[in-house]
Amino acid sequence: MSVNMSLPLQLVVAFLTCFVIVSHSSSLNKVLFDGDYEFIDLTYPFDAETIYWPNTRSFEFTKKDEGYYEDGSWYAANEFAAGEHGGTHIDAPYHFDAQGKQVGDIPLEKLIVPYDSSMLIQIGTQKSFFIELTSYYVCKAGLYNLENVKLDSDVPEYGCTAFVMPMKIRKGTGAPVRLAAVCPKRKLPDRF
Ligand SMILES: [Zn+2]
């Protein structure tokens, strides 16, 4: 359905929309980028070493084009293929629950959340029955599960926000995730 508006009204609406977005983003930017927060990457890179569950296609990376054209310009593009459940990734509720949400159904407000170390499950290089059992109950509860989180950084226990950014595979049972924690920087007191 389209709404007919006069041009001046359209301009007013456009201006107000911009004003709201700018005013909100500038305050969020101030919080995030004034130097008091650190960004901690909790993601393993995807390459030939990435671990995958059995019977799952490992990460296949194919170089397609890479080089200079005659005019001196550079162009590079590759292809990749992989199973859903490998490396740092998300298990959508649908992974273990036929009525559960698929990756593409998980709303953003459920993916940018207070960081809680208990939600981050590390399987390292071991493929553990325990982890799969945990994932089963997490998914059955309508929650998502994160696997193979890179936990070699010292993440503060309180005050962090987790950004869980899976590849938005519409019908996915899981997906690769870029996972980050944004945390207040820890500072030593000026004086004791
Ligand atoms: Zn998985």
CSV table of C-alpha atoms and ligand atoms in Angstrom, one decimal:
chain,number,residue,atom,x,y,z
A,1,MET,CA,0.0,0.0,0.0
A,2,SER,CA,1.4,3.4,-0.9
A,3,VAL,CA,0.5,6.7,0.8
A,4,ASN,CA,0.2,9.8,-1.3
A,5,MET,CA,2.0,12.8,0.3
A,6,SER,CA,2.7,16.2,-1.0
A,7,LEU,CA,6.4,16.9,-1.7
A,8,PRO,CA,6.8,19.3,1.3
A,9,LEU,CA,5.3,16.7,3.6
A,10,GLN,CA,7.6,14.0,2.2
A,11,LEU,CA,10.6,16.3,2.9
A,12,VAL,CA,9.4,16.9,6.5
A,13,VAL,CA,9.0,13.2,7.0
A,14,ALA,CA,12.4,12.5,5.5
A,15,PHE,CA,14.0,15.2,7.7
A,16,LEU,CA,12.4,13.9,10.8
A,17,THR,CA,13.5,10.3,9.9
A,18,CYS,CA,17.1,11.5,9.4
A,19,PHE,CA,17.0,13.5,12.6
A,20,VAL,CA,15.8,10.5,14.7
A,21,ILE,CA,18.4,8.2,13.2
A,22,VAL,CA,21.3,10.7,13.5
A,23,SER,CA,20.4,11.7,17.1
A,24,HIS,CA,20.2,8.1,18.2
A,25,SER,CA,23.3,6.9,16.3
A,26,SER,CA,25.4,9.8,17.6
A,27,SER,CA,24.7,9.0,21.2
A,28,LEU,CA,25.4,5.3,20.6
A,29,ASN,CA,28.6,6.2,18.7
A,30,LYS,CA,29.7,8.3,21.7
A,31,VAL,CA,29.2,5.3,24.0
A,32,LEU,CA,31.0,2.9,21.6
A,33,PHE,CA,33.8,5.1,20.2
A,34,ASP,CA,34.8,7.6,22.8
A,35,GLY,CA,37.7,5.3,23.8
A,36,ASP,CA,36.2,3.8,26.9
A,37,TYR,CA,35.2,0.5,25.3
A,38,GLU,CA,37.2,-2.3,23.7
A,39,PHE,CA,36.1,-4.7,21.0
A,40,ILE,CA,36.9,-8.3,21.6
A,41,ASP,CA,36.7,-10.8,18.7
A,42,LEU,CA,35.4,-14.2,19.9
A,43,THR,CA,35.5,-15.7,16.4
A,44,TYR,CA,37.9,-18.2,14.8
A,45,PRO,CA,38.8,-17.5,11.2
A,46,PHE,CA,37.4,-19.8,8.6
A,47,ASP,CA,40.1,-21.7,6.7
A,48,ALA,CA,41.4,-25.2,6.0
A,49,GLU,CA,41.9,-25.7,9.8
A,50,THR,CA,38.3,-25.0,10.8
A,51,ILE,CA,36.7,-27.9,12.6
A,52,TYR,CA,33.3,-29.3,11.5
A,53,TRP,CA,30.9,-31.9,12.8
A,54,PRO,CA,31.2,-35.3,11.2
A,55,ASN,CA,29.4,-35.8,7.9
A,56,THR,CA,29.5,-32.1,7.3
A,57,ARG,CA,31.3,-30.4,4.4
A,58,SER,CA,34.4,-28.7,5.6
A,59,PHE,CA,35.3,-25.1,4.6
A,60,GLU,CA,36.2,-25.1,1.0
A,61,PHE,CA,37.8,-22.0,-0.3
A,62,THR,CA,38.4,-21.6,-4.0
A,63,LYS,CA,40.4,-18.8,-5.6
A,64,LYS,CA,38.6,-17.6,-8.7
A,65,ASP,CA,40.0,-14.4,-9.9
A,66,GLU,CA,43.1,-12.5,-8.6
A,67,GLY,CA,45.3,-10.2,-10.6
A,68,TYR,CA,45.8,-6.9,-12.3
A,69,TYR,CA,44.1,-5.9,-15.5
A,70,GLU,CA,46.0,-4.3,-18.4
A,71,ASP,CA,44.9,-0.9,-17.2
A,72,GLY,CA,46.6,-1.5,-13.8
A,73,SER,CA,43.4,-2.0,-11.8
A,74,TRP,CA,43.2,-4.9,-9.3
A,75,TYR,CA,40.4,-7.4,-9.0
A,76,ALA,CA,40.0,-10.4,-6.7
A,77,ALA,CA,37.1,-12.7,-5.9
A,78,ASN,CA,36.8,-16.1,-4.4
A,79,GLU,CA,34.1,-18.8,-3.7
A,80,PHE,CA,33.5,-20.8,-0.6
A,81,ALA,CA,31.3,-23.7,0.5
A,82,ALA,CA,30.8,-25.2,3.9
A,83,GLY,CA,28.4,-27.0,6.2
A,84,GLU,CA,26.4,-24.9,8.6
A,85,HIS,CA,27.9,-26.5,11.7
A,86,GLY,CA,31.6,-25.7,11.8
A,87,GLY,CA,33.9,-23.1,13.2
A,88,THR,CA,32.4,-20.4,15.3
A,89,HIS,CA,28.7,-20.8,14.6
A,90,ILE,CA,25.2,-20.6,15.8
A,91,ASP,CA,22.7,-23.5,16.3
A,92,ALA,CA,19.2,-22.1,15.6
A,93,PRO,CA,16.4,-23.6,17.7
A,94,TYR,CA,15.2,-25.5,14.6
A,95,HIS,CA,18.4,-27.6,14.8
A,96,PHE,CA,16.7,-29.7,17.4
A,97,ASP,CA,13.1,-28.5,17.4
A,98,ALA,CA,10.8,-28.8,14.4
A,99,GLN,CA,8.8,-25.8,15.7
A,100,GLY,CA,11.8,-23.7,16.5
A,101,LYS,CA,13.1,-20.6,14.7
A,102,GLN,CA,15.5,-21.0,11.8
A,103,VAL,CA,18.5,-18.7,11.5
A,104,GLY,CA,16.8,-16.2,9.3
A,105,ASP,CA,13.9,-15.9,11.8
A,106,ILE,CA,16.1,-14.9,14.7
A,107,PRO,CA,15.4,-11.1,15.3
A,108,LEU,CA,18.3,-8.7,15.7
A,109,GLU,CA,17.2,-7.8,19.2
A,110,LYS,CA,18.0,-11.4,20.2
A,111,LEU,CA,21.4,-11.2,18.7
A,112,ILE,CA,22.7,-8.0,20.3
A,113,VAL,CA,22.4,-8.9,24.0
A,114,PRO,CA,24.2,-8.5,27.3
A,115,TYR,CA,27.2,-10.7,27.3
A,116,ASP,CA,27.0,-13.8,29.5
A,117,SER,CA,29.9,-16.2,29.5
A,118,SER,CA,27.5,-19.0,30.3
A,119,MET,CA,25.9,-18.7,26.9
A,120,LEU,CA,29.2,-19.1,25.2
A,121,ILE,CA,30.1,-22.7,24.8
A,122,GLN,CA,33.6,-23.7,23.6
A,123,ILE,CA,34.2,-27.0,22.0
A,124,GLY,CA,37.8,-26.2,21.0
A,125,THR,CA,39.1,-29.0,18.9
A,126,GLN,CA,37.0,-31.7,20.6
A,127,LYS,CA,33.7,-32.8,19.3
A,128,SER,CA,31.9,-33.6,22.4
A,129,PHE,CA,28.7,-35.5,23.1
A,130,PHE,CA,28.1,-33.3,26.1
A,131,ILE,CA,28.1,-30.2,24.0
A,132,GLU,CA,25.7,-31.7,21.5
A,133,LEU,CA,23.4,-32.7,24.4
A,134,THR,CA,23.7,-29.1,25.8
A,135,SER,CA,22.8,-27.7,22.4
A,136,TYR,CA,19.8,-30.1,22.2
A,137,TYR,CA,18.3,-28.7,25.5
A,138,VAL,CA,19.2,-25.1,24.6
A,139,CYS,CA,17.4,-25.4,21.2
A,140,LYS,CA,14.5,-27.3,22.7
A,141,ALA,CA,14.0,-24.3,25.0
A,142,GLY,CA,13.7,-22.0,22.0
A,143,LEU,CA,17.1,-20.5,22.5
A,144,TYR,CA,20.1,-20.5,20.2
A,145,ASN,CA,23.4,-22.0,21.0
A,146,LEU,CA,26.9,-20.8,20.1
A,147,GLU,CA,29.7,-23.3,19.4
A,148,ASN,CA,33.4,-23.1,19.1
A,149,VAL,CA,33.7,-19.7,20.5
A,150,LYS,CA,37.2,-18.3,20.6
A,151,LEU,CA,37.6,-17.8,24.4
A,152,ASP,CA,41.3,-17.1,24.6
A,153,SER,CA,40.7,-13.4,25.4
A,154,ASP,CA,40.1,-12.1,28.8
A,155,VAL,CA,36.5,-10.9,28.7
A,156,PRO,CA,35.3,-8.9,31.7
A,157,GLU,CA,32.6,-10.7,33.5
A,158,TYR,CA,30.2,-7.7,33.7
A,159,GLY,CA,29.2,-4.8,31.5
A,160,CYS,CA,29.8,-6.3,28.1
A,161,THR,CA,27.5,-6.5,25.1
A,162,ALA,CA,27.6,-9.5,22.8
A,163,PHE,CA,27.1,-8.9,19.1
A,164,VAL,CA,26.1,-12.3,17.6
A,165,MET,CA,26.1,-11.8,13.8
A,166,PRO,CA,25.3,-15.0,11.9
A,167,MET,CA,25.2,-15.2,8.2
A,168,LYS,CA,21.5,-14.7,7.5
A,169,ILE,CA,20.7,-18.1,6.0
A,170,ARG,CA,17.0,-17.9,5.7
A,171,LYS,CA,16.2,-21.6,6.4
A,172,GLY,CA,19.4,-22.3,8.2
A,173,THR,CA,19.6,-24.8,11.1
A,174,GLY,CA,22.9,-23.1,11.9
A,175,ALA,CA,25.3,-20.6,10.4
A,176,PRO,CA,28.8,-19.1,10.7
A,177,VAL,CA,28.9,-16.3,13.2
A,178,ARG,CA,31.1,-13.3,13.7
A,179,LEU,CA,30.9,-12.9,17.4
A,180,ALA,CA,32.2,-9.9,19.3
A,181,ALA,CA,32.0,-8.6,22.8
A,182,VAL,CA,32.0,-4.8,23.4
A,183,CYS,CA,33.3,-4.2,26.9
A,184,PRO,CA,34.2,-1.2,29.1
A,185,LYS,CA,37.9,-0.9,29.2
A,186,ARG,CA,39.4,-1.9,32.5
A,187,LYS,CA,41.5,0.9,34.0
A,188,LEU,CA,43.7,1.0,37.0
A,189,PRO,CA,42.7,3.6,39.5
A,190,ASP,CA,44.8,6.8,39.3
A,191,ARG,CA,45.6,6.6,43.0
A,192,PHE,CA,45.1,4.0,45.7
B,1,ZN,ZN,26.1,-26.6,15.5
